Coordinates of C-alpha atoms and ligand atoms in Angstrom, one line a residue:
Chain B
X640 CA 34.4 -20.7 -3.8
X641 CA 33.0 -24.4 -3.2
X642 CA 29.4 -24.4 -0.9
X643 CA 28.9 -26.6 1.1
X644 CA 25.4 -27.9 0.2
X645 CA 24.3 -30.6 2.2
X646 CA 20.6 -31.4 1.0
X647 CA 18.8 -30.0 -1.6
X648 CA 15.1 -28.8 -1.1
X649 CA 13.1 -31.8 -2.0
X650 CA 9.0 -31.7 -2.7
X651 CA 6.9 -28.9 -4.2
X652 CA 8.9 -25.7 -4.1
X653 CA 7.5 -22.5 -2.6
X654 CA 10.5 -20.1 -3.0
X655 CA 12.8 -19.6 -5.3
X656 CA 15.9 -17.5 -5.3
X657 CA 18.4 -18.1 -8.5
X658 CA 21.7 -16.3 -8.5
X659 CA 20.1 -12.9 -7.2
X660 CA 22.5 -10.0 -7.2
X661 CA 21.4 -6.6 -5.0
X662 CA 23.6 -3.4 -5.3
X663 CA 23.7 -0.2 -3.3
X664 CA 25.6 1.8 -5.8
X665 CA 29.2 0.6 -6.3
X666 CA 28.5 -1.5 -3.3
X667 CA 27.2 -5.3 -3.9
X668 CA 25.0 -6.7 -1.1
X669 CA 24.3 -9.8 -2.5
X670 CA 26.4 -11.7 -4.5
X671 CA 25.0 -14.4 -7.2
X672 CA 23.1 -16.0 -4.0
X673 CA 20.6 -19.0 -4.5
X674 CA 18.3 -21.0 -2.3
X675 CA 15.0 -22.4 -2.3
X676 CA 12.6 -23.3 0.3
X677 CA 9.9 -26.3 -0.3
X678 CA 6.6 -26.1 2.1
X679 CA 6.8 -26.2 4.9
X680 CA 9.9 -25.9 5.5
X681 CA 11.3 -23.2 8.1
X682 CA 14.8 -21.8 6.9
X683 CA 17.2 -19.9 8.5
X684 CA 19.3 -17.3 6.9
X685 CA 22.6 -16.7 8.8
X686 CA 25.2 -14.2 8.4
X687 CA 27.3 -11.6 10.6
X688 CA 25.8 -7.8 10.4
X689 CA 26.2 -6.6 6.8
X690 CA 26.2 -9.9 5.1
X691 CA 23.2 -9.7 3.5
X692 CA 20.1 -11.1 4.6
X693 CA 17.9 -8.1 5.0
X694 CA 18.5 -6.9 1.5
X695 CA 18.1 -10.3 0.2
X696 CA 14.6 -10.6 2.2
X697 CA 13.8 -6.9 0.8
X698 CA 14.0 -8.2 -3.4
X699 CA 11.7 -10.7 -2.5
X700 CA 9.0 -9.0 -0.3
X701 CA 9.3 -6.2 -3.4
X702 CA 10.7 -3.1 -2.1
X703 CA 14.0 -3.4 -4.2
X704 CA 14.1 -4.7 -7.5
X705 CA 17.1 -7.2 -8.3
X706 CA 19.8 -6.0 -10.1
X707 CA 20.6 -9.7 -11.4
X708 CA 18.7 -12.8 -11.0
X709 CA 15.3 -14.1 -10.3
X710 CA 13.2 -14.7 -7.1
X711 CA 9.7 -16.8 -7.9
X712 CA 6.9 -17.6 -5.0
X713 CA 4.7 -20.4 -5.5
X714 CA 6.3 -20.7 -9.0
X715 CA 5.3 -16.8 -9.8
X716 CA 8.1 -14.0 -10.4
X717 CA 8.2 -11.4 -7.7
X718 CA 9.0 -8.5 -10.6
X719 CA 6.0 -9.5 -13.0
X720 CA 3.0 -11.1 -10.5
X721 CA 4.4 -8.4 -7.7
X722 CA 1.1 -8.3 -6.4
X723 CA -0.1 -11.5 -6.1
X724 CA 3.4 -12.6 -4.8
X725 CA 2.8 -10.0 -2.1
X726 CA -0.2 -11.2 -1.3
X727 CA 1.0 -15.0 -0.5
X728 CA 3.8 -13.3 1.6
X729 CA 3.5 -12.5 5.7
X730 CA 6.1 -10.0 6.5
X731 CA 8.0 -9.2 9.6
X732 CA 10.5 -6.2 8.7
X733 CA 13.5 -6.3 10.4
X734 CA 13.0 -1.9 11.1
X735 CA 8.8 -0.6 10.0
X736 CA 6.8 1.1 11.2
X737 CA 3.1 2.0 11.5
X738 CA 1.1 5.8 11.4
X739 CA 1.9 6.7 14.4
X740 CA -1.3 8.2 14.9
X741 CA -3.5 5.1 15.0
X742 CA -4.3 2.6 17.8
X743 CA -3.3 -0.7 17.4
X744 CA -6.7 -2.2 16.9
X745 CA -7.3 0.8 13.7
X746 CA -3.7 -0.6 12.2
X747 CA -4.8 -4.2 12.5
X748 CA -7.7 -3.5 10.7
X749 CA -6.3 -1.5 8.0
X750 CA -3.8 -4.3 7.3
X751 CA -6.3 -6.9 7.5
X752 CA -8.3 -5.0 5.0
X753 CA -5.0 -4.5 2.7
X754 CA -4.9 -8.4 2.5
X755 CA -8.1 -8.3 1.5
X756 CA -9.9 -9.4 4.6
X757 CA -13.2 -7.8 6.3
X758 CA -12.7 -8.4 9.6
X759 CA -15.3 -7.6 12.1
X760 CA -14.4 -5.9 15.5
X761 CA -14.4 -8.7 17.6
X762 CA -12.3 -10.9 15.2
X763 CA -9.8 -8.0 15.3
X764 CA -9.8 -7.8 19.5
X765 CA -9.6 -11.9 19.2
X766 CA -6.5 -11.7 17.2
X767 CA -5.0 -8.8 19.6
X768 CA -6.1 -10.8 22.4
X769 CA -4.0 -14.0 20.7
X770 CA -1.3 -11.9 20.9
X771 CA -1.3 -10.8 24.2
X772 CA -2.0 -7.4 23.2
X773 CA -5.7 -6.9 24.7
X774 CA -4.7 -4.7 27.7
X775 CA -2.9 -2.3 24.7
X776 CA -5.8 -2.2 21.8
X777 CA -6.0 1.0 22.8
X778 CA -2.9 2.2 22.2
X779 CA -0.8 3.7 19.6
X780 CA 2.1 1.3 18.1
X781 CA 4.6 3.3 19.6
X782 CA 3.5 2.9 23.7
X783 CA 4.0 -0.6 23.2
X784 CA 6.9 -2.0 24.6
X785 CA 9.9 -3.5 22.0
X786 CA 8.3 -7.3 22.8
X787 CA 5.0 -5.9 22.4
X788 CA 5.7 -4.1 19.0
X789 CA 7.3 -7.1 18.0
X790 CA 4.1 -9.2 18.8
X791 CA 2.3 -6.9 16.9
X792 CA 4.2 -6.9 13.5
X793 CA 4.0 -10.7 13.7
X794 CA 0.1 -10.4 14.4
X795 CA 0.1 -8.3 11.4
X796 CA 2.8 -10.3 9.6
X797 CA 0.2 -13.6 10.0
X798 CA -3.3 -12.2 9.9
X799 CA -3.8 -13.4 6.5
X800 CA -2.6 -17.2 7.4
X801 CA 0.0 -16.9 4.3
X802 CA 1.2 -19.4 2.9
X803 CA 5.1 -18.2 3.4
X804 CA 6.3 -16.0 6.5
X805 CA 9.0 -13.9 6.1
X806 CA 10.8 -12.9 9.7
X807 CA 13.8 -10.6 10.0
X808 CA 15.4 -11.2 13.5
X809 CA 11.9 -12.0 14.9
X810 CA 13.1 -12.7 18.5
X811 CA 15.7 -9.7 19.0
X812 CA 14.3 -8.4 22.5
X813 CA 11.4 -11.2 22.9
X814 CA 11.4 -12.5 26.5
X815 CA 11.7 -16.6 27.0
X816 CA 7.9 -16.5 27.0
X817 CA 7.6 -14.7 23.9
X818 CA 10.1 -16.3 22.5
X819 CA 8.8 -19.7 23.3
X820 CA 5.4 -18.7 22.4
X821 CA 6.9 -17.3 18.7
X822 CA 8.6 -21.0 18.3
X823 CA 5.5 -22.7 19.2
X824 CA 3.5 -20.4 16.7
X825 CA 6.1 -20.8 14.2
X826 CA 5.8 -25.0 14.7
X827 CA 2.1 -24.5 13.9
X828 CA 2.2 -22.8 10.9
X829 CA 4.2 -25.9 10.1
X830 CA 2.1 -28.0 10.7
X831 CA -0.8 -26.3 8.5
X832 CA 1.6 -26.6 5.6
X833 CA 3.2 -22.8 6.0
X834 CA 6.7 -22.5 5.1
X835 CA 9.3 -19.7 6.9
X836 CA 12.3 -17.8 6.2
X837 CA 13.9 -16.4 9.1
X838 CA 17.3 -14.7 10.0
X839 CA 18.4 -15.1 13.3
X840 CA 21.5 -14.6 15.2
X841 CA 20.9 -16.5 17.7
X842 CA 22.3 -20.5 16.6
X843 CA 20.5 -21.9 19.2
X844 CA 17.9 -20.8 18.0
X845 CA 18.6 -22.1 14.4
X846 CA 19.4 -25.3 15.2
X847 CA 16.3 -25.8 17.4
X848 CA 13.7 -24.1 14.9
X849 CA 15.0 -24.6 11.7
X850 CA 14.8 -27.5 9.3
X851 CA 17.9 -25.8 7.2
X852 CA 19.7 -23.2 7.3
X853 CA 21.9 -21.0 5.0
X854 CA 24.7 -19.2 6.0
X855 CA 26.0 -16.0 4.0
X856 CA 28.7 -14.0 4.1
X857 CA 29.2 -10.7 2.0
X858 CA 26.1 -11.4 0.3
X859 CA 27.6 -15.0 -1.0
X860 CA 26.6 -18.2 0.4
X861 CA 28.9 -20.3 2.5
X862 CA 27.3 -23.1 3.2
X863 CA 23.9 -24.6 2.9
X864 CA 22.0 -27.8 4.8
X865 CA 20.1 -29.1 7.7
X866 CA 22.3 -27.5 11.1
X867 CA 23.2 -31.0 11.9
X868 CA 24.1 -32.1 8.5
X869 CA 26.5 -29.1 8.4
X870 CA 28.0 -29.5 12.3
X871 CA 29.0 -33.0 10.6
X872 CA 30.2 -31.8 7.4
X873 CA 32.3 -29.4 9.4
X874 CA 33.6 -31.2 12.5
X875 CA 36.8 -32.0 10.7
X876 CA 37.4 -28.2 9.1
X877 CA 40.2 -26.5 10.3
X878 CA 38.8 -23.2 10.3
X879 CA 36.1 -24.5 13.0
X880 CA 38.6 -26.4 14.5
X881 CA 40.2 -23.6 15.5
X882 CA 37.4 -21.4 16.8
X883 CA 36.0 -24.5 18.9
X884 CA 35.9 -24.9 22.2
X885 CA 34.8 -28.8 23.1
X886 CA 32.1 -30.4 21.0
X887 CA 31.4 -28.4 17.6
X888 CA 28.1 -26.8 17.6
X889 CA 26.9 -24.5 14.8
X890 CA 28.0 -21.5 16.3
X891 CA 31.5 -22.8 15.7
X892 CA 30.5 -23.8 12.2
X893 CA 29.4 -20.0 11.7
X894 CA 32.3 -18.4 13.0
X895 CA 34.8 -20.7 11.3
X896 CA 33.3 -19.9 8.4
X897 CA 32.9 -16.2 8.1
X898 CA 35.6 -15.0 10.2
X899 CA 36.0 -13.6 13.6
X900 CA 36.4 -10.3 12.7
X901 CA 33.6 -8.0 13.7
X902 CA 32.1 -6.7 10.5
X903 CA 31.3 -2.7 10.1
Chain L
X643 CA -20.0 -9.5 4.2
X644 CA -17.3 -10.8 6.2
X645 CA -14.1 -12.3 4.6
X646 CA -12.3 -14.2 7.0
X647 CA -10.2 -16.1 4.2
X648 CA -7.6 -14.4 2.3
X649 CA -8.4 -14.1 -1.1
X650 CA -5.2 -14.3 -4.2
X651 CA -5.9 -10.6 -5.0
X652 CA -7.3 -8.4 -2.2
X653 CA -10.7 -6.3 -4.0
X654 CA -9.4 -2.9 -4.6
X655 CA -12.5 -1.9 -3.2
X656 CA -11.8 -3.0 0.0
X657 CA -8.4 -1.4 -0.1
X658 CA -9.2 1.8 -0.9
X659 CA -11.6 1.5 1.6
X660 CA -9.1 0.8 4.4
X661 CA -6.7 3.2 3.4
X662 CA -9.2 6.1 3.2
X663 CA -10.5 5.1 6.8
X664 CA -7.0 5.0 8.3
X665 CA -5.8 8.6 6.5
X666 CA -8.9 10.2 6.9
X667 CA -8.3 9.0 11.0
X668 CA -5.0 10.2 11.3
X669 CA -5.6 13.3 9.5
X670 CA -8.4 13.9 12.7
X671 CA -6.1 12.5 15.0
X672 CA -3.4 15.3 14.3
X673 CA -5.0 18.0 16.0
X674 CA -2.3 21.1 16.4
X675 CA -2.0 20.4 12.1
X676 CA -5.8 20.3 11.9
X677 CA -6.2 23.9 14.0
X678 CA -3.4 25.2 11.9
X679 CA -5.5 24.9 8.7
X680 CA -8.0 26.9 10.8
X681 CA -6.5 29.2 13.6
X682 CA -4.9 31.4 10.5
X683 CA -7.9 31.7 8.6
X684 CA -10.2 32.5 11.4
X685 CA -7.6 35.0 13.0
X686 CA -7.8 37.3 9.3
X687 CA -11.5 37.1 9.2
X688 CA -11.7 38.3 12.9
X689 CA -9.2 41.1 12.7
X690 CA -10.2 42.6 9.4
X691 CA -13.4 42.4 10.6
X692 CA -13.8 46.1 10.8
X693 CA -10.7 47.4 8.9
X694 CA -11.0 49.0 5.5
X695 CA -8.3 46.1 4.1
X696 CA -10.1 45.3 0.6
X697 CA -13.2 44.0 -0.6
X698 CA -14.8 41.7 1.6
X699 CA -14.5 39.1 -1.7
X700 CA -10.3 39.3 -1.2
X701 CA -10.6 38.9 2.2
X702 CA -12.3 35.9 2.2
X703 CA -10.4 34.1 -0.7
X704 CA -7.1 35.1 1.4
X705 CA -8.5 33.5 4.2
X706 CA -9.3 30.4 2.1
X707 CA -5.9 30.5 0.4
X708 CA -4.5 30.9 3.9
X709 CA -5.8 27.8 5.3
X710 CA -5.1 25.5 2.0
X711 CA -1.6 26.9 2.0
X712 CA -1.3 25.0 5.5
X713 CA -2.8 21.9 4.8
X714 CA -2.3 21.1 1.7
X715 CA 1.0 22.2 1.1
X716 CA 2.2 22.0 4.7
X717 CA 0.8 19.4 6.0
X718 CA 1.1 17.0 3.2
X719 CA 4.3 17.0 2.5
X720 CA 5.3 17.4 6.2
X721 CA 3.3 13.7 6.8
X722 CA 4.5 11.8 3.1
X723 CA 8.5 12.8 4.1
X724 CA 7.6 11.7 7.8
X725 CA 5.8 8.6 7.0
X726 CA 8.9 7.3 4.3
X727 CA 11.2 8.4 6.6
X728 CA 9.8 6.1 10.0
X729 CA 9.2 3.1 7.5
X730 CA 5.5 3.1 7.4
X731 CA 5.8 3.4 3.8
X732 CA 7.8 0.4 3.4
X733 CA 5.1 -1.7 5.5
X734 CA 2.3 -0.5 3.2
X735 CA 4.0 -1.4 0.4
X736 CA 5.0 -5.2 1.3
X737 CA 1.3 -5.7 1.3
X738 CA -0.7 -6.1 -2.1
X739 CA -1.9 -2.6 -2.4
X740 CA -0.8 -0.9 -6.0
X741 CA 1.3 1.8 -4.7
X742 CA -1.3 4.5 -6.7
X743 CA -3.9 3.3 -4.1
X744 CA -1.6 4.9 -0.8
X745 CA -1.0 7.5 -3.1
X746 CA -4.6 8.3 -4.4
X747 CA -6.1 7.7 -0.5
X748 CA -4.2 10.6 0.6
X749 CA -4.9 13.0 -2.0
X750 CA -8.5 12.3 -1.7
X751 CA -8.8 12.9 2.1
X752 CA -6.5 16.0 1.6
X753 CA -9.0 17.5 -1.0
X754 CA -11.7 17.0 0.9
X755 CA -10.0 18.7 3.8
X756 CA -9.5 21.3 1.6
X757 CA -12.9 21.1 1.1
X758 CA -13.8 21.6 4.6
X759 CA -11.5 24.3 4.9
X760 CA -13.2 26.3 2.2
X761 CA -16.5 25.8 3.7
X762 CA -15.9 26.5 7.1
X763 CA -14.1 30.1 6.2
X764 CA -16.5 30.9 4.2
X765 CA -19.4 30.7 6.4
X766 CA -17.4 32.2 9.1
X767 CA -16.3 35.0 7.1
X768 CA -19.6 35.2 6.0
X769 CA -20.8 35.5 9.4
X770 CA -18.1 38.6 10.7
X771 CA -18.5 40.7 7.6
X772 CA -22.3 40.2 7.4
X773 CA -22.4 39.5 3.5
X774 CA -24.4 37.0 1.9
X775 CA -23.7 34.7 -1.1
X776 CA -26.1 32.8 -3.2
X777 CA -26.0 29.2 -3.5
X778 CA -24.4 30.2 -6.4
X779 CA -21.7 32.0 -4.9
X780 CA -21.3 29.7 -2.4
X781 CA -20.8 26.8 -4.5
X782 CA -18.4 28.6 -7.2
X783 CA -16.0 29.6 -4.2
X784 CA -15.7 26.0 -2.9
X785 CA -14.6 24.7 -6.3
X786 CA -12.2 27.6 -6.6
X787 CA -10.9 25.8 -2.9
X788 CA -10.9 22.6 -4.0
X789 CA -8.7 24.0 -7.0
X790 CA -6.3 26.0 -4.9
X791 CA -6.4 22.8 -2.7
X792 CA -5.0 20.6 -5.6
X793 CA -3.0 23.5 -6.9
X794 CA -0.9 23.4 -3.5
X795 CA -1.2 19.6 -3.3
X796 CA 0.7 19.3 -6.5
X797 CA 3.4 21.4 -5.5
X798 CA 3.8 19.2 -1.9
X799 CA 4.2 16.1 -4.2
X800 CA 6.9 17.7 -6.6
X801 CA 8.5 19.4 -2.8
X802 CA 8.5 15.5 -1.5
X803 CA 10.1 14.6 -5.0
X804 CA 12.7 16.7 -5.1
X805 CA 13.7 16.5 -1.4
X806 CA 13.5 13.7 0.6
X807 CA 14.7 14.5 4.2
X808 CA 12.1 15.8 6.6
X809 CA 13.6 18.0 8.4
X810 CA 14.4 20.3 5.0
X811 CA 11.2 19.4 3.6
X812 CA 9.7 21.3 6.5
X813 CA 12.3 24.0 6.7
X814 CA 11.7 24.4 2.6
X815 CA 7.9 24.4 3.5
X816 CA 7.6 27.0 5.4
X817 CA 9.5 29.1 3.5
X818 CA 7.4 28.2 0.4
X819 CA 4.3 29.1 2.4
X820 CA 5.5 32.9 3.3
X821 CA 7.0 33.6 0.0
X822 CA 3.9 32.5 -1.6
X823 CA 1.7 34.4 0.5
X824 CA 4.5 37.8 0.3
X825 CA 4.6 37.6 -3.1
X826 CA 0.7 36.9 -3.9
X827 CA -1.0 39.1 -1.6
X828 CA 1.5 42.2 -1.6
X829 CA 1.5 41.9 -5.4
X830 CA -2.5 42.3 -5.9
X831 CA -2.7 45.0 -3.3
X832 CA -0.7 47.0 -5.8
X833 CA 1.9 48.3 -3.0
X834 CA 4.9 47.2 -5.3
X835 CA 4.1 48.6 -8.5
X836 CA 1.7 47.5 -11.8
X837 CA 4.4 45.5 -13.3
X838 CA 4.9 43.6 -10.2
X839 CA 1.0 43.0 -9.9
X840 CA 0.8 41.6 -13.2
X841 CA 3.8 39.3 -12.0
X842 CA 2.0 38.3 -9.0
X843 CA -1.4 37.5 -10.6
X844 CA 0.0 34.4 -12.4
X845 CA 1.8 33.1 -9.0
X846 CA -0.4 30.3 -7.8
X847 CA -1.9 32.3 -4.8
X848 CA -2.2 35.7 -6.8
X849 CA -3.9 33.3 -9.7
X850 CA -6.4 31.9 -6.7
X851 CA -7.5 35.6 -5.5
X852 CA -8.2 36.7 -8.9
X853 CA -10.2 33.4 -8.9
X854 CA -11.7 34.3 -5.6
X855 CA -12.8 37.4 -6.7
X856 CA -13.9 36.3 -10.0
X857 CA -16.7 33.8 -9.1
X858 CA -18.0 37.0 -7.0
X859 CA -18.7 39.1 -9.7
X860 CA -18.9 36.8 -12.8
X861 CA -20.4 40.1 -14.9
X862 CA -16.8 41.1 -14.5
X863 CA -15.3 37.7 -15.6
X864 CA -12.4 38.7 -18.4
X865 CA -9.6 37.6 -19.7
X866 CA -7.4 37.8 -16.2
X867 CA -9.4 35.5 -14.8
X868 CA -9.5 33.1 -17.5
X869 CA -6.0 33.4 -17.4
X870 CA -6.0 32.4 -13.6
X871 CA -7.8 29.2 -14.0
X872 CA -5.8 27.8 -16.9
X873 CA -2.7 28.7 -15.0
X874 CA -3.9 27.0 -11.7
X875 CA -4.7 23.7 -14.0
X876 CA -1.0 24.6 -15.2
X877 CA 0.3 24.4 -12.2
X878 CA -1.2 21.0 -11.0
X879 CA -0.1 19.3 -14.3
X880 CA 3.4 20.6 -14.1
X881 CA 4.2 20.0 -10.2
X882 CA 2.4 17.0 -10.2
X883 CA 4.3 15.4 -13.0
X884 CA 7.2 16.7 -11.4
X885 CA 6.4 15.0 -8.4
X886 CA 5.5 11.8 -9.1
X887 CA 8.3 11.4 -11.9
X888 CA 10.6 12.4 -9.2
X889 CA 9.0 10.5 -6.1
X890 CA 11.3 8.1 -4.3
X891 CA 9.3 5.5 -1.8
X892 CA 12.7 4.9 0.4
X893 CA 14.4 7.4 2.3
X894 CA 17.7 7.5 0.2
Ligands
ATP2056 N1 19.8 1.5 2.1 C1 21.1 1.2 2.0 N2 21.9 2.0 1.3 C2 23.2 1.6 1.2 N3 23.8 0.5 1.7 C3 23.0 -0.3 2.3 C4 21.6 -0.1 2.5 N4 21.0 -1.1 3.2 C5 22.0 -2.0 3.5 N5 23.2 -1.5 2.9 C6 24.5 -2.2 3.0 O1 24.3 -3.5 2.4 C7 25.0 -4.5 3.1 C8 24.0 -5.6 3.6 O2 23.1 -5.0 4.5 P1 21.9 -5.9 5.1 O3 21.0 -4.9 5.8 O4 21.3 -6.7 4.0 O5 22.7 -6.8 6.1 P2 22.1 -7.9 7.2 O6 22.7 -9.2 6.8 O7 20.6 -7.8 7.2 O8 22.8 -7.3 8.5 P3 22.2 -7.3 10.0 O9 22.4 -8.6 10.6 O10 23.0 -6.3 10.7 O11 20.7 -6.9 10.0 C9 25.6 -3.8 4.3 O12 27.0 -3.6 4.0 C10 24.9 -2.4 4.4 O13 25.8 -1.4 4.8
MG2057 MG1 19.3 -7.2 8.7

């Protein structure tokens, strides 16, 4: 199949993923995909349920190993540096959890320790407090509310200021305020030189945050550049055509391009 | 020292450090597990108390073996099938921590619980059946704890590698625990027969009795209990193997 690709990363590259293959048995997840991302740079990965993304996002963070291909951070491979890749990487897991038995100021210190920071007390209630989570210290990561939790894995996600964030679906059940406050936070780390990958399914949301985005399908990609690049690129495909109603907007580029068919 | 900059490679240190704090505080946090280890004990020191069951020695080390059974085997495999079921595995492990390091945390603050368990039935059961031990004694029956303690450790890795869904983890657990306890105290009380006995000696809890008893009267020390300490260390190579050749971080 022909990709679309619009722009190529340009400047120093801080991921790297070269024609990565992920299998769950007889089942392939992700299908010869490649993208990189250059600093900062915030990058959305698109795709209908099942296409892709959270696999692809698991090889690199290290929890699956990559049954084709290569994914390199900051120029090192995720398989033989695993460590120190991990250690540049802020992750947001689309489904984690924490001990269940531990407040929410004891896991933020425990993860702040794991990333090799000794963080006293009152650094740890600041950060909680930057969060909006100063009422909850006290509590256990399950009493929070879905926003709240969600808060919290991103306070975890960024308490070692890393140089690339990894977010899967990182505004599913945010309020506007959170949501706002998440794309202003997001826009800072920009500006202090961090890049992001994020999947979203929200294309508003993509084409307000993200500086390029990727869209999969079936673990394959289908088309790859900045959201207004590909709106043009597609404005005369008859696939979007069809699926539009008015001005094409990348929500008609997505559907025209993966289908309309809800995927199982 | 206070880090307040990410360094490339976390001190392992500091890492260990962390994870011990947060196991050792959920393992104090988990109260009905943490009275198990000690209700069961308690309750056979109390009730043999003035029975004719045994030597006070047996009584004791059952006691002991009773409260290891239930917190090393039980409640260690009950809380690794848990926590890689919820996903808390899968967080710990997208940070820079050698998986060895989760691993080794939890061991450590499960020995030392065993630890505690060994030293808080022994005084107690000191205390109802009025004996006294010497330093000695005292010391020789924690480290035959802290062995038992490993002993059932190893066999809660190679039950968490071997099975991975909770619920029959916990099903198979309990299960484990009675037969265990069946077949190694009813076998050295010599209800069932000699041959049976001499069966049930080499079982891991028969193996800790004779230990038990052993370290009480080390004039006495022959070949059985010789026997029972190279199969306890047995036992912890072979299940641990087992379990960590087998051991599966994700859920499926
Ligand atoms: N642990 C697993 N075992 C077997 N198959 C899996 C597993 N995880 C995902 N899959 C399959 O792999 C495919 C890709 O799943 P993935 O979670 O990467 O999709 P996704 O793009 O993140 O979807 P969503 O938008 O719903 O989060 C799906 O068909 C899914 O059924
Ligand atoms: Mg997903």
């Amino acid at each position: 199949m022909e990709v679309a690709r619009v722009s190529d990363a340009e400047g120093p590259l801080i991921l790297e993923v070269q024609d990565l293959v992920a299998r769950y048995g007889a089942q392939t997840a992700v299908d010869g995909l490649s993208f990189s991302i250059r600093r900062g740079e915030i990058f959305g990965l698109l795709g209908p349920n099942g296409a892709g993304k959270t696999t692809t996002l698991s090889v690199i963070e290290g929890l699956r190993k990559p049954d084709g291909g290569r994914v390199t951070v900051d120029g090192a491979d995720t398989e033989r540096s695993a460590l120190s890749v991990k250690a540049k990487l802020g992750v947001q897991l689309q489904a984690s959890s924490f001990q269940s038995e531990l407040t929410i100021e004891q896991l933020a210190r425990l993860y702040s320790g794991l990333y090799g920071l000794n963080l006293q007390r009152r650094q740890l209630r600041e950060r909680l407090a930057d969060a909006g989570l100063a009422q909850e210290a006290a509590k256990p990561f399950k009493k929070l509310s879905g926003g709240q939790q969600q808060r919290f894995s991103l306070m975890v996600a960024t308490i070692h200021d890393p140089p690339i964030l990894l977010l899967d679906e990182p505004t599913s059940g945010l309020d506007p305020q959170s949501r706002r406050q998440l794309w202003d936070r997001i826009e800072g780390s920009r500006r202090r030189g961090g890049s992001i990958l994020l999947t979203t399914h929200s294309m508003e949301e993509a084409q307000a945050v993200c500086d390029r985005v990727a869209i999969i399908d079936r673990g394959r990609l289908q088309a790859l550049g900045a959201p207004n690049e590909l709106v043009a690129m597609h404005r005369e495909d008859p696939r979007v055509l069809a699926v539009s109603r008015g001005d094409v907007t990348l929500e008609d580029v997505f559907i025209g391009l993966t289908g309309s068919a809800i995927r199982d | 020292m206070t880090e307040t900059v990410a360094p490339p490679r976390p001190p392992i240190g500091l890492t260990l450090r962390s994870l011990v704090r947060a196991d050792t505080t959920v393992m104090l946090r988990s109260r009905q597990a943490l009275i198990l280890n000690f209700i069961l004990p308690i309750v056979i020191l109390v009730t043999t108390n003035r029975g004719k069951l045994g030597n006070t020695g047996f009584l004791i080390g059952m006691a002991i073996t009773y409260g290891l059974l239930s917190s090393a085997l039980i409640g260690y495999s009950i809380t690794v099938a848990r926590d890689r079921e919820a996903g808390v595995f899968q967080r710990l492990r997208v940070t820079p921590t050698p998986t060895w390091a989760i691993m080794a945390s939890r061991l450590g603050v499960q020995l030392v619980t065993s630890l505690v368990v060994g030293i808080v039935v022994l005084v107690v059961g000191s205390i109802m059946h009025d004996t006294y031990y010497t330093p000695g004694e005292y010391l020789l029956l924690l480290a035959v704890a802290v062995l038992g303690g490993a002993v059932f450790l190893s066999i809660g890795q190679a039950l968490v590698g071997l099975v991975k869904s909770a619920t029959a983890i916990n099903a198979i657990g309990r299960v484990l625990f009675i037969l265990l306890i069946l077949v190694g105290i009813l076998g050295s009380t010599g209800i069932l027969g000699d041959d049976f006995k001499n069966i049930a000696a080499w079982t891991p809890v028969g193996a800790l009795i004779n230990l038990f008893s052993g370290v009480l009267s080390l004039s006495t020390w022959g070949a059985t209990e010789t026997g029972a300490l190279l199969v306890c260390f047995g036992y912890i190579v072979v299940f641990a193997v087992i379990g960590i050749r087998w051991f599966r971080w994700e859920p499926q």
